[in-house]
mmCIF file of C-alpha atoms in Angstrom:
data_model
loop_
_atom_site.group_PDB
_atom_site.id
_atom_site.type_symbol
_atom_site.label_atom_id
_atom_site.label_comp_id
_atom_site.label_asym_id
_atom_site.label_seq_id
_atom_site.Cartn_x
_atom_site.Cartn_y
_atom_site.Cartn_z
ATOM 1 C CA UNK A 255 11.571 19.664 5.325
ATOM 2 C CA UNK A 256 14.020 20.280 2.363
ATOM 3 C CA UNK A 257 12.106 23.683 1.865
ATOM 4 C CA UNK A 258 12.721 24.877 5.678
ATOM 5 C CA UNK A 259 16.997 22.655 5.439
ATOM 6 C CA UNK A 260 17.738 24.902 1.930
ATOM 7 C CA UNK A 261 16.295 28.142 3.432
ATOM 8 C CA UNK A 262 18.420 27.707 6.676
ATOM 9 C CA UNK A 263 21.210 26.762 4.380
ATOM 10 C CA UNK A 264 21.233 30.148 2.883
ATOM 11 C CA UNK A 265 20.732 31.957 5.900
ATOM 12 C CA UNK A 266 24.175 30.388 7.833
ATOM 13 C CA UNK A 267 25.612 31.153 4.437
ATOM 14 C CA UNK A 268 24.470 34.507 4.717
ATOM 15 C CA UNK A 269 25.728 34.681 8.135
ATOM 16 C CA UNK A 270 28.910 33.134 8.065
ATOM 17 C CA UNK A 271 29.768 35.310 4.851
ATOM 18 C CA UNK A 272 29.592 38.512 6.595
ATOM 19 C CA UNK A 273 31.699 37.350 9.769
ATOM 20 C CA UNK A 274 35.053 37.834 10.101
ATOM 21 C CA UNK A 275 37.573 34.719 10.400
ATOM 22 C CA UNK A 276 37.609 34.326 14.459
ATOM 23 C CA UNK A 277 33.699 35.240 14.730
ATOM 24 C CA UNK A 278 33.451 32.034 12.311
ATOM 25 C CA UNK A 279 35.310 30.043 14.408
ATOM 26 C CA UNK A 280 33.388 31.458 17.424
ATOM 27 C CA UNK A 281 30.255 30.661 15.652
ATOM 28 C CA UNK A 282 30.828 26.913 14.825
ATOM 29 C CA UNK A 283 30.610 24.666 12.091
ATOM 30 C CA UNK A 284 27.968 25.568 8.860
ATOM 31 C CA UNK A 285 24.821 24.309 8.676
ATOM 32 C CA UNK A 286 24.843 21.708 5.310
ATOM 33 C CA UNK A 287 22.474 19.654 3.694
ATOM 34 C CA UNK A 288 23.321 15.734 3.340
ATOM 35 C CA UNK A 289 21.488 15.186 -0.150
ATOM 36 C CA UNK A 290 21.186 11.106 -0.910
ATOM 37 C CA UNK A 291 19.605 9.918 -4.543
ATOM 38 C CA UNK A 292 16.172 8.937 -4.193
ATOM 39 C CA UNK A 293 16.707 4.810 -5.553
ATOM 40 C CA UNK A 294 13.815 3.217 -3.494
ATOM 41 C CA UNK A 295 10.700 5.295 -4.329
ATOM 42 C CA UNK A 296 7.285 4.074 -4.154
ATOM 43 C CA UNK A 297 4.094 4.787 -5.381
ATOM 44 C CA UNK A 298 1.037 4.135 -3.007
ATOM 45 C CA UNK A 299 -2.580 2.634 -3.500
ATOM 46 C CA UNK A 300 -5.192 2.892 -0.707
ATOM 47 C CA UNK A 301 -7.078 0.573 -0.133
ATOM 48 C CA UNK A 302 -10.693 0.482 2.589
ATOM 49 C CA UNK A 303 -10.150 -3.332 4.150
ATOM 50 C CA UNK A 304 -12.524 -4.730 6.742
ATOM 51 C CA UNK A 305 -11.037 -7.072 9.058
ATOM 52 C CA UNK A 306 -12.890 -10.878 10.269
ATOM 53 C CA UNK A 307 -15.086 -9.926 13.024
ATOM 54 C CA UNK A 308 -13.211 -12.629 15.062
ATOM 55 C CA UNK A 309 -9.463 -10.392 14.415
ATOM 56 C CA UNK A 310 -8.769 -7.664 16.978
ATOM 57 C CA UNK A 311 -10.392 -4.429 14.994
ATOM 58 C CA UNK A 312 -7.766 -2.031 16.853
ATOM 59 C CA UNK A 313 -4.419 -3.564 15.879
ATOM 60 C CA UNK A 314 -2.117 -2.290 12.415
ATOM 61 C CA UNK A 315 -1.278 -4.830 10.031
ATOM 62 C CA UNK A 316 1.849 -4.987 7.849
ATOM 63 C CA UNK A 317 3.400 -7.288 5.752
ATOM 64 C CA UNK A 318 6.171 -6.879 2.760
ATOM 65 C CA UNK A 319 7.290 -9.341 0.261
ATOM 66 C CA UNK A 320 11.035 -11.035 0.701
ATOM 67 C CA UNK A 321 12.139 -9.082 -1.904
ATOM 68 C CA UNK A 322 10.774 -5.780 -0.863
ATOM 69 C CA UNK A 323 8.568 -5.101 -4.243
ATOM 70 C CA UNK A 324 5.388 -4.776 -2.167
ATOM 71 C CA UNK A 325 4.705 -3.003 1.139
ATOM 72 C CA UNK A 326 1.263 -3.204 3.039
ATOM 73 C CA UNK A 327 0.672 -1.401 6.190
ATOM 74 C CA UNK A 328 -3.301 -0.576 7.343
ATOM 75 C CA UNK A 329 -4.574 1.198 10.105
ATOM 76 C CA UNK A 330 -7.860 1.195 12.409
ATOM 77 C CA UNK A 331 -10.268 3.743 10.990
ATOM 78 C CA UNK A 332 -13.359 2.714 12.903
ATOM 79 C CA UNK A 333 -14.288 0.312 15.708
ATOM 80 C CA UNK A 334 -16.553 -1.758 13.354
ATOM 81 C CA UNK A 335 -13.206 -3.747 12.198
ATOM 82 C CA UNK A 336 -13.407 -0.707 9.006
ATOM 83 C CA UNK A 337 -9.403 -0.203 7.897
ATOM 84 C CA UNK A 338 -7.147 2.157 5.839
ATOM 85 C CA UNK A 339 -5.290 0.218 4.006
ATOM 86 C CA UNK A 340 -1.976 1.245 2.167
ATOM 87 C CA UNK A 341 -0.255 -0.502 -0.910
ATOM 88 C CA UNK A 342 3.067 0.903 -1.312
ATOM 89 C CA UNK A 343 5.121 -0.598 -4.663
ATOM 90 C CA UNK A 344 8.313 0.244 -6.639
ATOM 91 C CA UNK A 345 7.945 3.365 -9.050
ATOM 92 C CA UNK A 346 8.571 0.820 -11.780
ATOM 93 C CA UNK A 347 6.770 -2.029 -10.658
ATOM 94 C CA UNK A 348 4.046 -3.331 -13.402
ATOM 95 C CA UNK A 349 1.443 -3.104 -10.647
ATOM 96 C CA UNK A 350 1.966 0.665 -9.701
ATOM 97 C CA UNK A 351 1.105 1.765 -13.235
ATOM 98 C CA UNK A 352 -2.071 3.737 -13.967
ATOM 99 C CA UNK A 353 -4.879 1.707 -14.874
ATOM 100 C CA UNK A 354 -3.503 -1.478 -13.443
ATOM 101 C CA UNK A 355 -5.878 -4.685 -12.978
ATOM 102 C CA UNK A 356 -6.513 -4.863 -9.456
ATOM 103 C CA UNK A 357 -7.445 -8.687 -10.472
ATOM 104 C CA UNK A 358 -3.523 -9.349 -10.512
ATOM 105 C CA UNK A 359 -2.842 -8.115 -7.288
ATOM 106 C CA UNK A 360 -4.653 -11.118 -5.415
#
């Protein structure tokens, strides 16, 4: 999406540069991109998971810690209770680092 927006901005600028004053007014406002600093970068880890047989296996499961440190989402993978789970951690979290001990997450 970023590449498309940048190209759209360049094309709009080129078109507006070739216009006269009154054409620019008729054409309308120019296309601009508002860029934000990404201050909430996340690292994801995928986790295969099986829900207990008494649970519904056609639901998404989701949880988040109070401080927003950890986000957990799980989607059904099949009709047998298998789920594809994703654990989202803040980029600087100790559990997000390569080769972190998975037992520490339990």
